[in-house]
Amino acid sequence: MKGNILGIFFTVLSAVLIALIVVAYGRSDRAEPEFRFSSLDLVYDHTTKEPDLIAGINAYDTKDGDLTSRIVVEKVVLNKEAETAVVYYAVADYSGNVAKQSRVFPADIEDIEADGNIDEVIEAQTFPLLSDYDEMSGYESSVSIYEAGTEASSEE
């Protein structure tokens, strides 16, 4: 008899805990923020800085509101053939939901190469070497130049 009472008690307790978990999950913020882009006349060259790339972009979340100050530039990929720079952005809300977007700018490749201080990735093939890939974090630890499958270094 005592065992039946304990069984019933733990069954009811489990049901109450499951109901609380379902309610908490239903009220949690699972919506990712959204980007809003406005037109920007920018040509990517060696003088372009991160604030220049973030100009004209806003990020909003339904729960947290304006998240524009939390936008980061993840990386810039230069395409020599198309003479473009693809800029990858990310923003996270306060609940940890992440949104990522990219934007394409015309690029002055000759100016960037002439500067000699290139820290962007140049797309030259489908699968660049992944020597700078950090397996622990899942992000590139540093950005390098890849040309025709070999790592190139800039001359100083």
PDB file of C-alpha atoms in Angstrom:
ATOM      1  CA  MET A   1       0.000   0.000   0.000  1.00  0.00           C
ATOM      2  CA  LYS A   2       2.803   2.362   0.918  1.00  0.00           C
ATOM      3  CA  GLY A   3       4.520   1.580  -2.409  1.00  0.00           C
ATOM      4  CA  ASN A   4       1.348   2.441  -4.355  1.00  0.00           C
ATOM      5  CA  ILE A   5       1.068   5.831  -2.658  1.00  0.00           C
ATOM      6  CA  LEU A   6       4.698   6.636  -3.470  1.00  0.00           C
ATOM      7  CA  GLY A   7       4.189   5.550  -7.084  1.00  0.00           C
ATOM      8  CA  ILE A   8       1.123   7.738  -7.460  1.00  0.00           C
ATOM      9  CA  PHE A   9       2.935  10.671  -5.816  1.00  0.00           C
ATOM     10  CA  PHE A  10       5.934  10.435  -8.161  1.00  0.00           C
ATOM     11  CA  THR A  11       3.675  10.033 -11.193  1.00  0.00           C
ATOM     12  CA  VAL A  12       1.737  13.191 -10.309  1.00  0.00           C
ATOM     13  CA  LEU A  13       5.012  15.032  -9.549  1.00  0.00           C
ATOM     14  CA  SER A  14       6.424  13.991 -12.946  1.00  0.00           C
ATOM     15  CA  ALA A  15       3.282  15.189 -14.723  1.00  0.00           C
ATOM     16  CA  VAL A  16       3.465  18.568 -12.971  1.00  0.00           C
ATOM     17  CA  LEU A  17       7.150  18.948 -13.871  1.00  0.00           C
ATOM     18  CA  ILE A  18       6.457  18.058 -17.500  1.00  0.00           C
ATOM     19  CA  ALA A  19       3.660  20.636 -17.617  1.00  0.00           C
ATOM     20  CA  LEU A  20       5.983  23.309 -16.173  1.00  0.00           C
ATOM     21  CA  ILE A  21       8.684  22.481 -18.735  1.00  0.00           C
ATOM     22  CA  VAL A  22       6.186  22.698 -21.613  1.00  0.00           C
ATOM     23  CA  VAL A  23       4.925  26.088 -20.376  1.00  0.00           C
ATOM     24  CA  ALA A  24       8.471  27.432 -19.909  1.00  0.00           C
ATOM     25  CA  TYR A  25       9.505  26.213 -23.373  1.00  0.00           C
ATOM     26  CA  GLY A  26       6.424  27.791 -24.941  1.00  0.00           C
ATOM     27  CA  ARG A  27       7.237  31.166 -23.406  1.00  0.00           C
ATOM     28  CA  SER A  28      10.935  31.134 -24.327  1.00  0.00           C
ATOM     29  CA  ASP A  29      12.315  33.369 -27.080  1.00  0.00           C
ATOM     30  CA  ARG A  30      13.237  31.156 -30.031  1.00  0.00           C
ATOM     31  CA  ALA A  31      12.855  33.736 -32.818  1.00  0.00           C
ATOM     32  CA  GLU A  32      16.085  34.914 -34.400  1.00  0.00           C
ATOM     33  CA  PRO A  33      16.679  38.614 -34.994  1.00  0.00           C
ATOM     34  CA  GLU A  34      16.244  40.080 -38.450  1.00  0.00           C
ATOM     35  CA  PHE A  35      18.504  42.342 -40.483  1.00  0.00           C
ATOM     36  CA  ARG A  36      17.299  45.399 -42.349  1.00  0.00           C
ATOM     37  CA  PHE A  37      19.594  46.749 -45.046  1.00  0.00           C
ATOM     38  CA  SER A  38      19.445  50.175 -46.622  1.00  0.00           C
ATOM     39  CA  SER A  39      21.258  51.041 -49.819  1.00  0.00           C
ATOM     40  CA  LEU A  40      24.901  51.971 -49.426  1.00  0.00           C
ATOM     41  CA  ASP A  41      27.229  53.234 -52.154  1.00  0.00           C
ATOM     42  CA  LEU A  42      30.488  51.704 -51.008  1.00  0.00           C
ATOM     43  CA  VAL A  43      33.411  50.309 -52.967  1.00  0.00           C
ATOM     44  CA  TYR A  44      35.451  47.950 -50.833  1.00  0.00           C
ATOM     45  CA  ASP A  45      39.158  48.871 -50.854  1.00  0.00           C
ATOM     46  CA  HIS A  46      42.155  48.857 -48.488  1.00  0.00           C
ATOM     47  CA  THR A  47      40.791  51.806 -46.481  1.00  0.00           C
ATOM     48  CA  THR A  48      37.411  50.186 -45.725  1.00  0.00           C
ATOM     49  CA  LYS A  49      36.949  49.537 -42.000  1.00  0.00           C
ATOM     50  CA  GLU A  50      34.305  47.602 -40.058  1.00  0.00           C
ATOM     51  CA  PRO A  51      32.195  50.695 -39.206  1.00  0.00           C
ATOM     52  CA  ASP A  52      31.991  51.454 -42.951  1.00  0.00           C
ATOM     53  CA  LEU A  53      30.649  47.948 -43.602  1.00  0.00           C
ATOM     54  CA  ILE A  54      28.070  48.148 -40.800  1.00  0.00           C
ATOM     55  CA  ALA A  55      26.712  51.528 -41.929  1.00  0.00           C
ATOM     56  CA  GLY A  56      23.208  51.173 -43.324  1.00  0.00           C
ATOM     57  CA  ILE A  57      22.386  47.964 -41.453  1.00  0.00           C
ATOM     58  CA  ASN A  58      19.992  47.570 -38.541  1.00  0.00           C
ATOM     59  CA  ALA A  59      19.049  44.488 -36.548  1.00  0.00           C
ATOM     60  CA  TYR A  60      15.784  44.016 -34.683  1.00  0.00           C
ATOM     61  CA  ASP A  61      14.272  41.334 -32.497  1.00  0.00           C
ATOM     62  CA  THR A  62      10.626  40.975 -31.524  1.00  0.00           C
ATOM     63  CA  LYS A  63      11.472  40.585 -27.831  1.00  0.00           C
ATOM     64  CA  ASP A  64      14.714  42.561 -27.421  1.00  0.00           C
ATOM     65  CA  GLY A  65      14.046  45.409 -29.870  1.00  0.00           C
ATOM     66  CA  ASP A  66      16.967  47.208 -31.555  1.00  0.00           C
ATOM     67  CA  LEU A  67      20.120  45.055 -31.702  1.00  0.00           C
ATOM     68  CA  THR A  68      22.089  47.192 -34.159  1.00  0.00           C
ATOM     69  CA  SER A  69      24.934  47.717 -31.683  1.00  0.00           C
ATOM     70  CA  ARG A  70      25.457  43.936 -31.494  1.00  0.00           C
ATOM     71  CA  ILE A  71      26.106  43.428 -35.251  1.00  0.00           C
ATOM     72  CA  VAL A  72      29.552  42.027 -36.062  1.00  0.00           C
ATOM     73  CA  VAL A  73      31.379  41.417 -39.318  1.00  0.00           C
ATOM     74  CA  GLU A  74      32.324  37.732 -39.338  1.00  0.00           C
ATOM     75  CA  LYS A  75      34.508  37.795 -42.427  1.00  0.00           C
ATOM     76  CA  VAL A  76      35.070  39.337 -45.828  1.00  0.00           C
ATOM     77  CA  VAL A  77      35.561  37.156 -48.898  1.00  0.00           C
ATOM     78  CA  LEU A  78      37.049  38.774 -51.996  1.00  0.00           C
ATOM     79  CA  ASN A  79      36.245  37.404 -55.434  1.00  0.00           C
ATOM     80  CA  LYS A  80      38.952  38.469 -57.882  1.00  0.00           C
ATOM     81  CA  GLU A  81      37.087  37.392 -61.004  1.00  0.00           C
ATOM     82  CA  ALA A  82      33.862  39.223 -60.168  1.00  0.00           C
ATOM     83  CA  GLU A  83      35.700  42.078 -58.414  1.00  0.00           C
ATOM     84  CA  THR A  84      33.366  41.861 -55.442  1.00  0.00           C
ATOM     85  CA  ALA A  85      33.628  41.607 -51.680  1.00  0.00           C
ATOM     86  CA  VAL A  86      31.092  39.473 -49.846  1.00  0.00           C
ATOM     87  CA  VAL A  87      30.713  40.648 -46.256  1.00  0.00           C
ATOM     88  CA  TYR A  88      29.254  38.184 -43.741  1.00  0.00           C
ATOM     89  CA  TYR A  89      27.379  39.655 -40.758  1.00  0.00           C
ATOM     90  CA  ALA A  90      26.040  38.093 -37.568  1.00  0.00           C
ATOM     91  CA  VAL A  91      23.918  39.310 -34.670  1.00  0.00           C
ATOM     92  CA  ALA A  92      22.694  37.549 -31.536  1.00  0.00           C
ATOM     93  CA  ASP A  93      19.787  38.519 -29.330  1.00  0.00           C
ATOM     94  CA  TYR A  94      19.888  38.331 -25.538  1.00  0.00           C
ATOM     95  CA  SER A  95      18.381  34.824 -25.596  1.00  0.00           C
ATOM     96  CA  GLY A  96      21.230  33.519 -27.770  1.00  0.00           C
ATOM     97  CA  ASN A  97      19.354  33.324 -31.068  1.00  0.00           C
ATOM     98  CA  VAL A  98      21.722  34.118 -33.937  1.00  0.00           C
ATOM     99  CA  ALA A  99      20.984  35.516 -37.386  1.00  0.00           C
ATOM    100  CA  LYS A 100      23.510  35.674 -40.220  1.00  0.00           C
ATOM    101  CA  GLN A 101      23.345  37.541 -43.520  1.00  0.00           C
ATOM    102  CA  SER A 102      25.737  38.523 -46.256  1.00  0.00           C
ATOM    103  CA  ARG A 103      26.022  41.540 -48.501  1.00  0.00           C
ATOM    104  CA  VAL A 104      27.957  42.007 -51.749  1.00  0.00           C
ATOM    105  CA  PHE A 105      29.945  45.160 -52.472  1.00  0.00           C
ATOM    106  CA  PRO A 106      31.988  46.059 -55.547  1.00  0.00           C
ATOM    107  CA  ALA A 107      35.698  45.757 -54.720  1.00  0.00           C
ATOM    108  CA  ASP A 108      38.813  47.497 -55.982  1.00  0.00           C
ATOM    109  CA  ILE A 109      41.002  44.374 -56.077  1.00  0.00           C
ATOM    110  CA  GLU A 110      44.031  46.187 -57.523  1.00  0.00           C
ATOM    111  CA  ASP A 111      43.978  48.712 -54.671  1.00  0.00           C
ATOM    112  CA  ILE A 112      43.685  45.951 -52.057  1.00  0.00           C
ATOM    113  CA  GLU A 113      46.555  43.924 -53.548  1.00  0.00           C
ATOM    114  CA  ALA A 114      48.736  47.036 -53.980  1.00  0.00           C
ATOM    115  CA  ASP A 115      48.334  47.842 -50.280  1.00  0.00           C
ATOM    116  CA  GLY A 116      50.124  44.582 -49.408  1.00  0.00           C
ATOM    117  CA  ASN A 117      48.379  44.235 -46.048  1.00  0.00           C
ATOM    118  CA  ILE A 118      45.619  41.848 -47.048  1.00  0.00           C
ATOM    119  CA  ASP A 119      43.738  40.168 -44.230  1.00  0.00           C
ATOM    120  CA  GLU A 120      40.713  39.046 -46.208  1.00  0.00           C
ATOM    121  CA  VAL A 121      40.052  35.667 -47.769  1.00  0.00           C
ATOM    122  CA  ILE A 122      40.366  35.651 -51.550  1.00  0.00           C
ATOM    123  CA  GLU A 123      38.131  33.077 -53.184  1.00  0.00           C
ATOM    124  CA  ALA A 124      40.127  31.227 -55.815  1.00  0.00           C
ATOM    125  CA  GLN A 125      38.632  27.754 -55.671  1.00  0.00           C
ATOM    126  CA  THR A 126      35.641  25.907 -54.315  1.00  0.00           C
ATOM    127  CA  PHE A 127      37.294  24.479 -51.188  1.00  0.00           C
ATOM    128  CA  PRO A 128      40.140  26.573 -49.762  1.00  0.00           C
ATOM    129  CA  LEU A 129      42.600  25.029 -47.357  1.00  0.00           C
ATOM    130  CA  LEU A 130      41.248  24.818 -43.849  1.00  0.00           C
ATOM    131  CA  SER A 131      44.566  25.174 -41.982  1.00  0.00           C
ATOM    132  CA  ASP A 132      43.275  28.121 -39.973  1.00  0.00           C
ATOM    133  CA  TYR A 133      40.090  26.345 -38.897  1.00  0.00           C
ATOM    134  CA  ASP A 134      39.858  26.025 -35.130  1.00  0.00           C
ATOM    135  CA  GLU A 135      38.123  22.731 -34.357  1.00  0.00           C
ATOM    136  CA  MET A 136      37.352  23.698 -30.766  1.00  0.00           C
ATOM    137  CA  SER A 137      35.399  26.870 -31.528  1.00  0.00           C
ATOM    138  CA  GLY A 138      34.285  26.068 -35.077  1.00  0.00           C
ATOM    139  CA  TYR A 139      35.574  29.417 -36.325  1.00  0.00           C
ATOM    140  CA  GLU A 140      38.604  30.455 -38.281  1.00  0.00           C
ATOM    141  CA  SER A 141      41.366  31.501 -35.901  1.00  0.00           C
ATOM    142  CA  SER A 142      42.885  33.913 -38.395  1.00  0.00           C
ATOM    143  CA  VAL A 143      42.059  34.975 -41.904  1.00  0.00           C
ATOM    144  CA  SER A 144      44.515  34.179 -44.694  1.00  0.00           C
ATOM    145  CA  ILE A 145      44.817  34.460 -48.440  1.00  0.00           C
ATOM    146  CA  TYR A 146      44.295  31.377 -50.585  1.00  0.00           C
ATOM    147  CA  GLU A 147      45.181  31.291 -54.247  1.00  0.00           C
ATOM    148  CA  ALA A 148      44.869  28.217 -56.471  1.00  0.00           C
ATOM    149  CA  GLY A 149      44.869  25.868 -53.489  1.00  0.00           C
ATOM    150  CA  THR A 150      48.098  27.089 -51.866  1.00  0.00           C
ATOM    151  CA  GLU A 151      48.545  29.557 -49.064  1.00  0.00           C
ATOM    152  CA  ALA A 152      50.124  32.785 -50.304  1.00  0.00           C
ATOM    153  CA  SER A 153      51.801  35.329 -48.114  1.00  0.00           C
ATOM    154  CA  SER A 154      51.789  39.027 -48.767  1.00  0.00           C
ATOM    155  CA  GLU A 155      55.131  40.682 -49.491  1.00  0.00           C
ATOM    156  CA  GLU A 156      56.267  43.345 -47.096  1.00  0.00           C
TER     157      GLU A 156
END
